[in-house]
Amino acid sequence: MERAYIDFCKRLAHGIAAQFGSGCEVVVHDLTTADAASTVAVIENGQVTGRKLGDGPSRVALEALHDRRHHALEDRLAYLTKTEDGRFLKSSTIFLRDEGGEVVGIFSINFDITMLMTARHELDALVSTGTQNEPEPIPQSVTELLDELIEQSVRLVGKPVSLMNKEDKVRAIGFLNDAGAFLITKSGQKVCTYFGISKYTLYSYMDEAKSLASADGES
């Protein structure tokens, strides 16, 4: 991202954090950086999620890095996330684009609503029986992010790796590729070890998953 763009985001982040207090984290990911493992260019109240300048991407940022020209990427506002220590956050993610429409950054707001949710829970016990959607975890490192993506790929298939056939592994690898997992350094080696396949087989499964996705899109 251009220096002036980052400076503006920095001032905006500072203003929002000052307005809403120490429970409001504001993060800007620079998706034009050469290091995919270090995208956090601006952060206010990083203690909310335990992140700091130079840390790695969230899952949303990783997916955007995978295909920054994807015009279908849409902003997500007021959705629920959760920190590693179990606190709940109300989060919003806004994609920053250049003049050509390519995503160059992400502006995120994470507001700690744990205490408010506790109060609401007490009220809900009196007036309703509503349920909560499962919150999305916020990893503190790209290693944790990769582990979470691998676990999600297994849940997607619905069976342990020891029982997976080729089609199952192709589906899991396709999910990981679409999520941008292979942008993480040495992720290919870890995925190969986890699924018990060679690097040659990994690339073959990635190609097969892309072909299946293309075929599904044409049907």
Short mmCIF file of C-alpha atoms in Angstrom, two decimals:
data_model
loop_
_atom_site.label_atom_id
_atom_site.label_comp_id
_atom_site.label_asym_id
_atom_site.label_seq_id
_atom_site.Cartn_x
_atom_site.Cartn_y
_atom_site.Cartn_z
CA MET A 1 0.00 0.00 0.00
CA GLU A 2 1.17 3.55 -0.68
CA ARG A 3 2.62 5.44 2.27
CA ALA A 4 -0.10 8.11 2.12
CA TYR A 5 -2.78 5.40 2.15
CA ILE A 6 -1.26 3.75 5.21
CA ASP A 7 -0.87 7.11 6.97
CA PHE A 8 -4.58 7.87 6.41
CA CYS A 9 -5.56 4.42 7.72
CA LYS A 10 -3.32 4.99 10.73
CA ARG A 11 -5.07 8.26 11.61
CA LEU A 12 -8.50 6.74 11.04
CA ALA A 13 -7.65 3.71 13.18
CA HIS A 14 -6.39 5.98 15.97
CA GLY A 15 -9.59 8.03 15.83
CA ILE A 16 -11.88 5.00 16.02
CA ALA A 17 -9.87 3.48 18.88
CA ALA A 18 -9.94 6.77 20.78
CA GLN A 19 -13.71 7.05 20.25
CA PHE A 20 -14.58 3.57 21.53
CA GLY A 21 -11.81 2.98 24.07
CA SER A 22 -9.31 0.27 24.92
CA GLY A 23 -11.72 -2.57 24.12
CA CYS A 24 -11.79 -1.58 20.46
CA GLU A 25 -8.95 -2.98 18.34
CA VAL A 26 -8.41 -1.57 14.85
CA VAL A 27 -6.13 -3.45 12.45
CA VAL A 28 -4.98 -2.67 8.92
CA HIS A 29 -3.48 -5.48 6.82
CA ASP A 30 -1.22 -4.44 3.94
CA LEU A 31 -1.75 -7.07 1.23
CA THR A 32 0.90 -5.60 -1.06
CA THR A 33 3.74 -6.55 1.27
CA ALA A 34 6.33 -8.99 -0.04
CA ASP A 35 6.09 -11.08 3.12
CA ALA A 36 2.75 -12.92 3.34
CA ALA A 37 3.51 -13.78 6.96
CA SER A 38 3.75 -10.12 8.00
CA THR A 39 0.70 -8.10 6.92
CA VAL A 40 -0.25 -6.04 9.99
CA ALA A 41 0.77 -2.48 9.03
CA VAL A 42 -1.37 -0.55 11.51
CA ILE A 43 -2.81 -1.63 14.85
CA GLU A 44 -4.50 0.14 17.75
CA ASN A 45 -5.29 -1.63 21.05
CA GLY A 46 -3.54 -4.80 19.95
CA GLN A 47 -3.97 -6.19 23.45
CA VAL A 48 -7.53 -7.17 22.47
CA THR A 49 -6.28 -10.06 20.31
CA GLY A 50 -2.62 -10.10 21.35
CA ARG A 51 -1.35 -8.98 17.94
CA LYS A 52 1.26 -6.36 17.06
CA LEU A 53 2.82 -4.62 14.08
CA GLY A 54 4.39 -7.06 11.65
CA ASP A 55 2.23 -10.03 12.67
CA GLY A 56 0.64 -12.35 10.15
CA PRO A 57 -2.74 -12.35 8.42
CA SER A 58 -6.15 -13.44 9.64
CA ARG A 59 -8.03 -16.03 7.61
CA VAL A 60 -9.93 -13.29 5.75
CA ALA A 61 -6.66 -11.54 4.88
CA LEU A 62 -5.11 -14.82 3.74
CA GLU A 63 -8.02 -15.51 1.39
CA ALA A 64 -7.73 -12.00 -0.05
CA LEU A 65 -3.98 -12.48 -0.54
CA HIS A 66 -4.77 -15.66 -2.47
CA ASP A 67 -6.74 -13.69 -5.05
CA ARG A 68 -6.58 -9.92 -4.64
CA ARG A 69 -8.31 -9.40 -7.99
CA HIS A 70 -11.41 -11.26 -6.82
CA HIS A 71 -14.14 -8.61 -7.25
CA ALA A 72 -16.64 -10.88 -5.47
CA LEU A 73 -14.92 -10.26 -2.13
CA GLU A 74 -17.45 -8.40 0.00
CA ASP A 75 -17.10 -6.42 3.20
CA ARG A 76 -18.32 -8.22 6.34
CA LEU A 77 -19.90 -6.09 9.03
CA ALA A 78 -20.80 -6.81 12.66
CA TYR A 79 -20.02 -10.54 12.80
CA LEU A 80 -18.93 -12.55 15.84
CA THR A 81 -15.33 -13.68 16.45
CA LYS A 82 -13.48 -15.09 19.45
CA THR A 83 -9.98 -14.59 20.87
CA GLU A 84 -7.67 -17.40 21.94
CA ASP A 85 -8.49 -16.76 25.61
CA GLY A 86 -12.24 -17.01 24.98
CA ARG A 87 -13.36 -13.37 24.78
CA PHE A 88 -16.05 -12.49 22.22
CA LEU A 89 -15.60 -9.70 19.70
CA LYS A 90 -17.94 -7.86 17.37
CA SER A 91 -15.91 -7.57 14.18
CA SER A 92 -16.12 -5.77 10.86
CA THR A 93 -13.87 -6.32 7.84
CA ILE A 94 -13.63 -3.77 5.03
CA PHE A 95 -11.61 -4.44 1.87
CA LEU A 96 -9.44 -1.57 0.63
CA ARG A 97 -9.05 -1.43 -3.17
CA ASP A 98 -6.89 0.52 -5.58
CA GLU A 99 -8.20 2.38 -8.63
CA GLY A 100 -8.21 -0.85 -10.62
CA GLY A 101 -10.40 -2.63 -8.08
CA GLU A 102 -7.63 -4.88 -6.75
CA VAL A 103 -7.70 -5.48 -3.00
CA VAL A 104 -4.58 -3.86 -1.50
CA GLY A 105 -5.50 -3.93 2.17
CA ILE A 106 -8.03 -4.79 4.85
CA PHE A 107 -9.39 -2.46 7.52
CA SER A 108 -10.71 -4.43 10.51
CA ILE A 109 -12.46 -3.44 13.73
CA ASN A 110 -12.69 -5.87 16.66
CA PHE A 111 -14.72 -4.65 19.62
CA ASP A 112 -14.64 -6.68 22.85
CA ILE A 113 -18.28 -7.35 23.81
CA THR A 114 -17.62 -10.12 26.33
CA MET A 115 -19.05 -8.25 29.30
CA LEU A 116 -22.03 -7.05 27.28
CA MET A 117 -22.70 -10.61 26.12
CA THR A 118 -22.57 -11.80 29.71
CA ALA A 119 -25.18 -9.23 30.64
CA ARG A 120 -27.29 -10.17 27.62
CA HIS A 121 -27.04 -13.83 28.54
CA GLU A 122 -28.56 -13.07 31.91
CA LEU A 123 -31.39 -11.18 30.22
CA ASP A 124 -31.87 -13.89 27.57
CA ALA A 125 -32.39 -16.43 30.32
CA LEU A 126 -35.45 -14.41 31.33
CA VAL A 127 -36.92 -13.42 27.94
CA SER A 128 -35.77 -15.83 25.21
CA THR A 129 -34.24 -19.14 24.19
CA GLY A 130 -32.23 -17.88 21.20
CA THR A 131 -29.02 -19.60 20.10
CA GLN A 132 -25.62 -18.23 19.07
CA ASN A 133 -23.78 -19.04 15.87
CA GLU A 134 -20.34 -20.63 16.33
CA PRO A 135 -17.81 -17.77 16.47
CA GLU A 136 -14.76 -17.72 14.21
CA PRO A 137 -11.40 -17.99 16.05
CA ILE A 138 -8.74 -15.29 15.58
CA PRO A 139 -5.29 -16.93 15.39
CA GLN A 140 -2.26 -15.20 16.87
CA SER A 141 0.20 -16.61 14.30
CA VAL A 142 0.24 -18.08 10.80
CA THR A 143 1.13 -21.45 12.37
CA GLU A 144 -2.11 -21.42 14.36
CA LEU A 145 -3.98 -20.25 11.27
CA LEU A 146 -2.64 -23.15 9.18
CA ASP A 147 -3.52 -25.64 11.92
CA GLU A 148 -7.06 -24.28 12.06
CA LEU A 149 -7.46 -24.45 8.27
CA ILE A 150 -6.24 -28.07 8.23
CA GLU A 151 -8.74 -28.94 10.97
CA GLN A 152 -11.50 -27.24 8.98
CA SER A 153 -10.58 -29.22 5.87
CA VAL A 154 -10.94 -32.46 7.86
CA ARG A 155 -14.31 -31.33 9.26
CA LEU A 156 -15.41 -30.49 5.72
CA VAL A 157 -14.68 -34.04 4.53
CA GLY A 158 -16.27 -35.50 7.65
CA LYS A 159 -13.82 -38.29 8.41
CA PRO A 160 -10.31 -38.67 9.88
CA VAL A 161 -7.31 -38.69 7.55
CA SER A 162 -6.75 -42.41 8.17
CA LEU A 163 -10.11 -43.15 6.54
CA MET A 164 -9.85 -40.70 3.65
CA ASN A 165 -9.66 -41.95 0.07
CA LYS A 166 -8.17 -40.00 -2.82
CA GLU A 167 -11.38 -38.05 -3.52
CA ASP A 168 -11.61 -37.01 0.12
CA LYS A 169 -8.04 -35.72 0.13
CA VAL A 170 -8.57 -33.86 -3.15
CA ARG A 171 -11.54 -32.12 -1.57
CA ALA A 172 -9.55 -31.21 1.54
CA ILE A 173 -6.57 -29.94 -0.49
CA GLY A 174 -8.93 -27.93 -2.68
CA PHE A 175 -10.39 -26.26 0.40
CA LEU A 176 -6.91 -25.40 1.72
CA ASN A 177 -5.85 -23.98 -1.64
CA ASP A 178 -8.98 -21.81 -1.94
CA ALA A 179 -8.43 -20.55 1.62
CA GLY A 180 -4.89 -19.41 0.68
CA ALA A 181 -3.19 -21.87 3.04
CA PHE A 182 -0.31 -22.52 0.64
CA LEU A 183 0.77 -18.87 0.81
CA ILE A 184 2.10 -19.66 4.29
CA THR A 185 5.79 -20.55 4.35
CA LYS A 186 6.45 -24.32 4.49
CA SER A 187 2.72 -25.04 4.53
CA GLY A 188 3.08 -27.55 1.67
CA GLN A 189 5.47 -29.68 3.70
CA LYS A 190 3.15 -29.66 6.73
CA VAL A 191 0.08 -30.52 4.66
CA CYS A 192 1.94 -33.37 2.93
CA THR A 193 2.98 -34.81 6.27
CA TYR A 194 -0.51 -34.46 7.72
CA PHE A 195 -2.25 -36.16 4.79
CA GLY A 196 0.53 -38.69 4.15
CA ILE A 197 1.21 -37.63 0.57
CA SER A 198 4.23 -36.50 -1.45
CA LYS A 199 4.74 -32.98 -2.79
CA TYR A 200 4.16 -34.31 -6.30
CA THR A 201 0.83 -35.76 -5.16
CA LEU A 202 -0.04 -32.49 -3.42
CA TYR A 203 0.35 -30.51 -6.66
CA SER A 204 -1.59 -33.18 -8.54
CA TYR A 205 -4.46 -32.96 -6.04
CA MET A 206 -4.44 -29.16 -6.24
CA ASP A 207 -4.77 -29.31 -10.03
CA GLU A 208 -7.53 -31.91 -9.79
CA ALA A 209 -9.44 -29.82 -7.26
CA LYS A 210 -9.22 -26.78 -9.57
CA SER A 211 -10.48 -28.87 -12.50
CA LEU A 212 -13.44 -30.14 -10.45
CA ALA A 213 -14.27 -26.59 -9.33
CA SER A 214 -14.17 -25.37 -12.94
CA ALA A 215 -16.38 -28.22 -14.07
CA ASP A 216 -18.90 -27.47 -11.32
CA GLY A 217 -18.93 -23.81 -12.35
CA GLU A 218 -19.71 -24.70 -15.95
CA SER A 219 -22.50 -27.16 -15.15
#
